[in-house]
Structure formats: structure tokens, C-alpha cells
mmCIF file of C-alpha atoms and ligand atoms in Angstrom:
data_model
loop_
_atom_site.group_PDB
_atom_site.id
_atom_site.type_symbol
_atom_site.label_atom_id
_atom_site.label_comp_id
_atom_site.label_asym_id
_atom_site.label_seq_id
_atom_site.Cartn_x
_atom_site.Cartn_y
_atom_site.Cartn_z
ATOM 1 C CA MET A 723 73.211 103.674 90.488
ATOM 2 C CA ALA A 724 76.504 103.157 93.695
ATOM 3 C CA GLN A 725 75.717 103.649 96.971
ATOM 4 C CA TYR A 726 79.672 105.334 96.874
ATOM 5 C CA GLN A 727 78.839 108.828 96.293
ATOM 6 C CA SER A 728 82.580 109.730 95.229
ATOM 7 C CA VAL A 729 85.433 108.374 94.502
ATOM 8 C CA VAL A 730 88.865 109.620 95.436
ATOM 9 C CA PHE A 731 92.314 108.790 93.973
ATOM 10 C CA ASP A 732 95.614 109.086 94.626
ATOM 11 C CA LEU A 733 98.332 109.805 92.114
ATOM 12 C CA ASP A 734 101.838 108.498 92.055
ATOM 13 C CA GLY A 735 101.202 104.703 92.175
ATOM 14 C CA VAL A 736 98.238 104.736 91.391
ATOM 15 C CA ILE A 737 97.070 106.679 87.704
ATOM 16 C CA THR A 738 100.331 106.654 86.576
ATOM 17 C CA ASP A 739 104.000 104.856 87.912
ATOM 18 C CA THR A 740 105.275 108.297 89.017
ATOM 19 C CA ALA A 741 105.960 106.506 92.206
ATOM 20 C CA HIS A 742 109.717 104.852 91.041
ATOM 21 C CA TYR A 743 110.612 108.506 89.478
ATOM 22 C CA HIS A 744 110.588 109.561 92.540
ATOM 23 C CA PHE A 745 112.649 106.853 94.287
ATOM 24 C CA LEU A 746 114.861 106.966 91.937
ATOM 25 C CA ALA A 747 115.544 110.976 92.049
ATOM 26 C CA TRP A 748 115.397 110.327 96.247
ATOM 27 C CA ARG A 749 118.291 107.726 96.093
ATOM 28 C CA ASN A 750 120.218 109.756 92.848
ATOM 29 C CA LEU A 751 120.535 113.193 96.284
ATOM 30 C CA ALA A 752 120.235 110.324 98.982
ATOM 31 C CA ASN A 753 123.807 108.959 97.023
ATOM 32 C CA LYS A 754 125.033 112.326 96.559
ATOM 33 C CA LEU A 755 124.683 113.245 100.715
ATOM 34 C CA GLY A 756 126.525 109.783 101.124
ATOM 35 C CA ILE A 757 122.839 108.443 103.046
ATOM 36 C CA ALA A 758 121.776 104.478 102.272
ATOM 37 C CA PHE A 759 118.928 104.282 100.403
ATOM 38 C CA ASP A 760 116.986 101.789 99.461
ATOM 39 C CA GLU A 761 113.297 100.313 98.001
ATOM 40 C CA ALA A 762 112.366 99.289 101.909
ATOM 41 C CA PHE A 763 112.898 102.984 102.625
ATOM 42 C CA ASN A 764 111.253 104.362 99.667
ATOM 43 C CA GLU A 765 108.303 102.727 101.236
ATOM 44 C CA GLU A 766 108.393 105.013 104.250
ATOM 45 C CA LEU A 767 108.257 108.034 102.050
ATOM 46 C CA LYS A 768 104.839 107.072 99.218
ATOM 47 C CA GLY A 769 102.378 109.552 100.137
ATOM 48 C CA ILE A 770 105.112 111.279 102.220
ATOM 49 C CA SER A 771 105.292 115.209 100.693
ATOM 50 C CA ARG A 772 108.299 116.629 99.548
ATOM 51 C CA MET A 773 110.008 118.018 102.135
ATOM 52 C CA GLU A 774 108.577 115.665 104.753
ATOM 53 C CA SER A 775 110.638 113.158 102.412
ATOM 54 C CA LEU A 776 113.886 115.158 102.337
ATOM 55 C CA GLU A 777 113.876 115.536 106.461
ATOM 56 C CA LYS A 778 113.337 111.392 106.748
ATOM 57 C CA ILE A 779 116.162 110.857 104.950
ATOM 58 C CA LEU A 780 118.241 113.499 106.941
ATOM 59 C CA VAL A 781 117.075 111.927 109.704
ATOM 60 C CA LYS A 782 117.923 108.578 108.710
ATOM 61 C CA GLY A 783 121.851 109.722 107.228
ATOM 62 C CA GLY A 784 121.757 111.655 110.574
ATOM 63 C CA VAL A 785 122.696 114.810 109.666
ATOM 64 C CA ALA A 786 119.587 116.609 110.079
ATOM 65 C CA ASP A 787 120.912 119.132 111.993
ATOM 66 C CA GLN A 788 123.911 119.628 109.343
ATOM 67 C CA TYR A 789 121.472 121.873 106.746
ATOM 68 C CA THR A 790 119.735 124.881 107.676
ATOM 69 C CA ALA A 791 116.545 125.406 105.921
ATOM 70 C CA GLU A 792 116.999 127.901 103.104
ATOM 71 C CA GLU A 793 120.185 124.331 101.890
ATOM 72 C CA LYS A 794 117.365 121.956 102.708
ATOM 73 C CA ALA A 795 114.759 123.938 100.592
ATOM 74 C CA VAL A 796 117.945 124.022 97.611
ATOM 75 C CA LEU A 797 118.118 119.882 97.901
ATOM 76 C CA ALA A 798 114.858 119.301 97.486
ATOM 77 C CA ASP A 799 114.647 121.887 95.088
ATOM 78 C CA GLN A 800 117.444 118.831 93.315
ATOM 79 C CA LYS A 801 115.738 116.712 93.565
ATOM 80 C CA ASN A 802 112.059 117.867 92.136
ATOM 81 C CA VAL A 803 114.329 119.146 89.054
ATOM 82 C CA GLU A 804 115.637 115.865 88.783
ATOM 83 C CA TYR A 805 112.551 114.372 88.936
ATOM 84 C CA VAL A 806 110.286 116.310 86.638
ATOM 85 C CA ALA A 807 113.257 115.733 83.869
ATOM 86 C CA LEU A 808 112.313 111.974 84.195
ATOM 87 C CA LEU A 809 108.636 113.017 83.146
ATOM 88 C CA VAL A 810 109.828 114.397 80.390
ATOM 89 C CA ASP A 811 108.401 111.892 77.935
ATOM 90 C CA MET A 812 105.395 111.071 80.176
ATOM 91 C CA SER A 813 102.308 110.541 77.780
ATOM 92 C CA PRO A 814 98.626 109.353 78.060
ATOM 93 C CA SER A 815 100.262 105.857 77.406
ATOM 94 C CA ASP A 816 101.626 105.765 80.921
ATOM 95 C CA ILE A 817 98.277 105.670 82.668
ATOM 96 C CA PHE A 818 98.455 102.401 84.256
ATOM 97 C CA PRO A 819 96.188 99.715 82.502
ATOM 98 C CA GLY A 820 92.520 99.940 82.956
ATOM 99 C CA ILE A 821 92.734 103.724 84.606
ATOM 100 C CA GLU A 822 91.149 105.626 82.539
ATOM 101 C CA THR A 823 88.616 102.752 82.020
ATOM 102 C CA LEU A 824 87.759 103.501 85.726
ATOM 103 C CA LEU A 825 87.659 106.630 85.558
ATOM 104 C CA THR A 826 85.192 107.348 82.151
ATOM 105 C CA GLU A 827 82.802 104.699 83.520
ATOM 106 C CA LEU A 828 82.659 105.459 87.133
ATOM 107 C CA ARG A 829 82.093 109.327 85.792
ATOM 108 C CA ALA A 830 79.266 107.507 83.567
ATOM 109 C CA GLN A 831 77.000 105.924 86.672
ATOM 110 C CA GLY A 832 77.037 109.591 88.440
ATOM 111 C CA THR A 833 80.612 108.905 90.695
ATOM 112 C CA LYS A 834 82.156 112.545 91.718
ATOM 113 C CA ILE A 835 86.122 111.787 91.215
ATOM 114 C CA ALA A 836 88.258 113.892 92.807
ATOM 115 C CA LEU A 837 92.925 113.418 93.155
ATOM 116 C CA ALA A 838 94.502 113.785 96.472
ATOM 117 C CA SER A 839 97.649 113.335 96.096
ATOM 118 C CA ALA A 840 100.341 115.309 98.409
ATOM 119 C CA SER A 841 102.175 116.138 94.665
ATOM 120 C CA LYS A 842 102.797 119.602 93.277
ATOM 121 C CA ASN A 843 103.383 118.182 90.496
ATOM 122 C CA ALA A 844 99.975 116.667 90.061
ATOM 123 C CA PRO A 845 97.646 118.991 87.664
ATOM 124 C CA MET A 846 100.871 118.646 85.199
ATOM 125 C CA ILE A 847 100.983 115.478 85.751
ATOM 126 C CA LEU A 848 96.547 114.765 84.947
ATOM 127 C CA ASP A 849 98.246 117.429 81.617
ATOM 128 C CA ALA A 850 100.498 115.755 79.807
ATOM 129 C CA LEU A 851 98.381 112.338 80.606
ATOM 130 C CA GLY A 852 95.310 113.958 78.837
ATOM 131 C CA ILE A 853 92.816 113.488 81.913
ATOM 132 C CA THR A 854 92.615 116.236 83.995
ATOM 133 C CA ALA A 855 89.047 116.583 82.467
ATOM 134 C CA LEU A 856 87.955 112.930 83.769
ATOM 135 C CA PHE A 857 88.557 114.716 87.706
ATOM 136 C CA ASP A 858 85.471 116.925 89.270
ATOM 137 C CA TYR A 859 87.711 118.505 91.574
ATOM 138 C CA VAL A 860 91.739 118.574 92.550
ATOM 139 C CA VAL A 861 93.121 119.007 95.649
ATOM 140 C CA ASP A 862 95.966 121.162 95.689
ATOM 141 C CA PRO A 863 98.477 119.530 99.058
ATOM 142 C CA ASP A 864 98.923 122.933 100.281
ATOM 143 C CA GLU A 865 94.797 123.802 100.923
ATOM 144 C CA VAL A 866 94.687 121.078 103.992
ATOM 145 C CA PRO A 867 96.378 121.835 107.292
ATOM 146 C CA ASN A 868 98.013 118.418 107.241
ATOM 147 C CA GLY A 869 98.961 115.283 105.220
ATOM 148 C CA LYS A 870 99.554 112.136 104.734
ATOM 149 C CA PRO A 871 98.468 109.714 106.825
ATOM 150 C CA ALA A 872 96.070 112.625 108.351
ATOM 151 C CA PRO A 873 93.280 112.009 106.168
ATOM 152 C CA ASP A 874 92.699 116.105 104.807
ATOM 153 C CA ILE A 875 93.340 116.152 101.473
ATOM 154 C CA PHE A 876 91.049 112.687 101.728
ATOM 155 C CA VAL A 877 87.754 114.976 103.109
ATOM 156 C CA ARG A 878 88.825 117.955 101.354
ATOM 157 C CA GLY A 879 89.054 115.232 97.668
ATOM 158 C CA ALA A 880 85.526 114.714 98.853
ATOM 159 C CA GLU A 881 83.611 117.627 100.240
ATOM 160 C CA ALA A 882 84.919 119.107 97.627
ATOM 161 C CA VAL A 883 82.498 117.083 94.838
ATOM 162 C CA GLY A 884 79.520 116.841 96.954
ATOM 163 C CA ALA A 885 80.189 114.125 98.695
ATOM 164 C CA ASP A 886 80.677 112.755 101.869
ATOM 165 C CA PRO A 887 83.287 110.958 102.905
ATOM 166 C CA LYS A 888 81.982 108.077 104.858
ATOM 167 C CA MET A 889 80.346 107.729 101.387
ATOM 168 C CA SER A 890 82.884 107.685 99.112
ATOM 169 C CA ILE A 891 86.346 105.553 98.277
ATOM 170 C CA GLY A 892 89.228 105.850 98.091
ATOM 171 C CA VAL A 893 91.958 104.609 96.231
ATOM 172 C CA GLU A 894 95.973 104.046 97.313
ATOM 173 C CA ASP A 895 99.091 102.861 97.353
ATOM 174 C CA ALA A 896 101.083 103.963 99.917
ATOM 175 C CA VAL A 897 100.931 102.617 103.719
ATOM 176 C CA ALA A 898 100.020 106.178 105.158
ATOM 177 C CA GLY A 899 97.247 106.647 102.450
ATOM 178 C CA ILE A 900 95.843 103.961 103.396
ATOM 179 C CA ARG A 901 95.752 105.251 106.835
ATOM 180 C CA GLY A 902 94.603 108.540 106.078
ATOM 181 C CA VAL A 903 91.424 106.878 103.102
ATOM 182 C CA LEU A 904 90.730 105.110 107.010
ATOM 183 C CA ASP A 905 90.849 107.825 109.018
ATOM 184 C CA ALA A 906 88.383 109.587 106.076
ATOM 185 C CA GLY A 907 86.511 106.929 107.408
ATOM 186 C CA MET A 908 86.314 106.218 103.502
ATOM 187 C CA PHE A 909 86.178 102.739 101.735
ATOM 188 C CA ALA A 910 89.810 101.848 101.839
ATOM 189 C CA VAL A 911 91.400 99.863 98.615
ATOM 190 C CA GLY A 912 95.081 99.420 97.845
ATOM 191 C CA VAL A 913 97.295 99.062 94.981
ATOM 192 C CA GLY A 914 99.580 96.730 96.068
ATOM 193 C CA THR A 915 100.256 93.851 97.309
ATOM 194 C CA PRO A 916 98.587 91.595 99.792
ATOM 195 C CA GLU A 917 100.659 91.734 102.694
ATOM 196 C CA GLN A 918 102.009 94.910 102.711
ATOM 197 C CA MET A 919 97.643 96.646 101.930
ATOM 198 C CA GLU A 920 95.327 94.232 103.895
ATOM 199 C CA GLN A 921 98.275 95.196 107.006
ATOM 200 C CA ALA A 922 97.680 98.531 106.436
ATOM 201 C CA GLY A 923 94.022 97.618 106.640
ATOM 202 C CA ALA A 924 92.379 97.982 102.944
ATOM 203 C CA HIS A 925 89.424 97.212 102.899
ATOM 204 C CA LEU A 926 89.830 95.499 99.377
ATOM 205 C CA VAL A 927 93.323 94.882 97.900
ATOM 206 C CA VAL A 928 94.222 94.645 93.504
ATOM 207 C CA GLU A 929 97.699 94.018 92.546
ATOM 208 C CA ASP A 930 97.645 95.560 89.393
ATOM 209 C CA THR A 931 94.750 98.276 88.184
ATOM 210 C CA THR A 932 94.007 96.025 85.577
ATOM 211 C CA ASP A 933 91.389 94.666 88.104
ATOM 212 C CA LEU A 934 90.735 98.159 89.250
ATOM 213 C CA THR A 935 87.065 98.087 88.237
ATOM 214 C CA VAL A 936 83.194 99.642 88.166
ATOM 215 C CA ALA A 937 81.630 96.814 88.540
ATOM 216 C CA LEU A 938 84.238 95.568 91.161
ATOM 217 C CA LEU A 939 84.498 98.465 93.527
ATOM 218 C CA ASN A 940 80.225 98.145 93.015
ATOM 219 C CA ALA A 941 80.352 94.163 94.056
ATOM 220 C CA LYS A 942 82.359 95.151 96.991
ATOM 221 C CA TYR A 943 81.989 98.805 98.315
ATOM 222 C CA GLN A 944 80.884 98.615 102.001
ATOM 223 C CA LYS A 945 80.094 101.494 103.813
HETATM 224 C C1 BG6 B 2153 103.152 111.923 96.950
HETATM 225 C C2 BG6 B 2153 104.579 110.456 96.585
HETATM 226 O O1 BG6 B 2153 102.722 111.472 95.322
HETATM 227 O O2 BG6 B 2153 104.188 112.974 96.247
HETATM 228 C C3 BG6 B 2153 105.540 111.116 97.432
HETATM 229 O O3 BG6 B 2153 103.583 109.281 97.069
HETATM 230 C C4 BG6 B 2153 106.713 112.541 97.116
HETATM 231 O O4 BG6 B 2153 106.547 110.433 96.670
HETATM 232 C C5 BG6 B 2153 104.628 113.151 96.467
HETATM 233 O O5 BG6 B 2153 107.619 112.758 97.455
HETATM 234 C C6 BG6 B 2153 105.459 114.858 96.882
HETATM 235 O O6 BG6 B 2153 105.550 114.675 95.671
HETATM 236 P P1 BG6 B 2153 106.513 116.125 95.094
HETATM 237 O O7 BG6 B 2153 106.241 116.346 93.207
HETATM 238 O O8 BG6 B 2153 105.823 117.652 95.575
HETATM 239 O O9 BG6 B 2153 107.559 116.342 95.314
HETATM 240 MG MG1 MG B 2154 100.797 106.997 95.709
#
């Protein structure tokens, strides 16, 4: 039996490569608005809600006060329509390598599994990937008062499956997400480059999800 009670996963960039599709859709919108957008700036949007991401893009372009709330809602909607269109062919083959085995083996050893994604598209994506049944709970981002980098969504994920957040693991690819995991008192696993993830404070870093195994978590987990 593992010493941890639950593993709370981020979705975009951890379970599947949707982080890249978010980037493409935001870049298109930013370009249409005449705002420069690159991979470095996109890092700041990872883990951040749709409306907050739009706001950051408009602020970067110095045009945040040129749009009404209604116009901003329309822009966010345009991005989402484009983003969802990019997902149309999504299938179980789009799950990152090793993730389905990890989920299955965690379940087999009695570990509870939750999803803590800022994305309102998360349930649809889990369905398209065919892995909804492997999660004990999927947090609706609207359930919690504060989005990432706040710890709320991770605390909710652990507690919803009957686990103590301080006896749980959070898996994230975003700097804002690692912050939330740490502030929830969880053991933080970062998926990404060692430079970025260690700087963010991750306790354990994997560059590739192939390396993210139950054996590794059981060996490295510390309360
Ligand atoms: C997060 C992504 O998981 O969800 C962000 O890292 C995204 O890039 C956010 O903006 C909200 O997603 P959605 O699907 O509700 O627009
Ligand atoms: Mg992510």
C-alpha cells in the first residue's frame, strides 16, 4: 500500500497534449488582435482560466480597457470554438505514453484519483480519451473560489475522494499549477524541463510521462 492517499492530476500537458492546442488557438486570437504572442508568454497562461488568460493577453497588448465585458466574452468564445475544433479527432491514442498504465496501477493499489483542471472542456476531453472511468472525481473549476495558482482546486480534488491533501500527490506541467500543489501541502510532481519545474519547486520532475510510473511515485513520495 502506498503511503499517499490520492493523486490529483492536471489535464492539459500532463495527460494529453492539449496545452499545444491552447497555445495555437490563443496565438491565432492574439494575432488577429495585433498582439504579439510566443511560447514564452504562453507559459504564463498555462493553468490559468480562459477569461484570465484573455485578460493577460489584452493587458500585454495594452488594450484591456478597449473591450467591454461582453466583447471579451465573445473573444474568449471565439478562442474556445477554435480550440474545440482542434480536438475533433482526439482519441485514446492521444493519451500521453504511460499515463493510462499509471492510472490503472494507482487504482489497483487502492490510490484514489482526481482531476484538477482549470479547463471547462476537461470532461469532454476525458471522454474522448476514453479514461473518464479511471477518475474517482473530476473537479469542476467553478466549484472552487480561486483558480490556480491558488491551491483550492487541488485541495478540493483530494478531499472529494476522501483523501488528506497533505497525504496526496499533485501532478502538474504549469508553474502556476506547481504553486497550487505546494500550497495545498501536497507532494509536487512536475512534468516538464528540470530547469523550469525545479525552479517552480517541484519535489520530483519527469521530462517524459513514460517515466511517471507507480514504482517511481512509491519510491520518491515523501510526506
Ligand atoms: C488549463 C490550461 O488547463 O485550462 C489553460 O492550462 C486553459 O491553458 C485553461 O486556458 C482553461 O481551459 P478551457 O478549456 O476552459 O478554456
Ligand atoms: Mg497543464
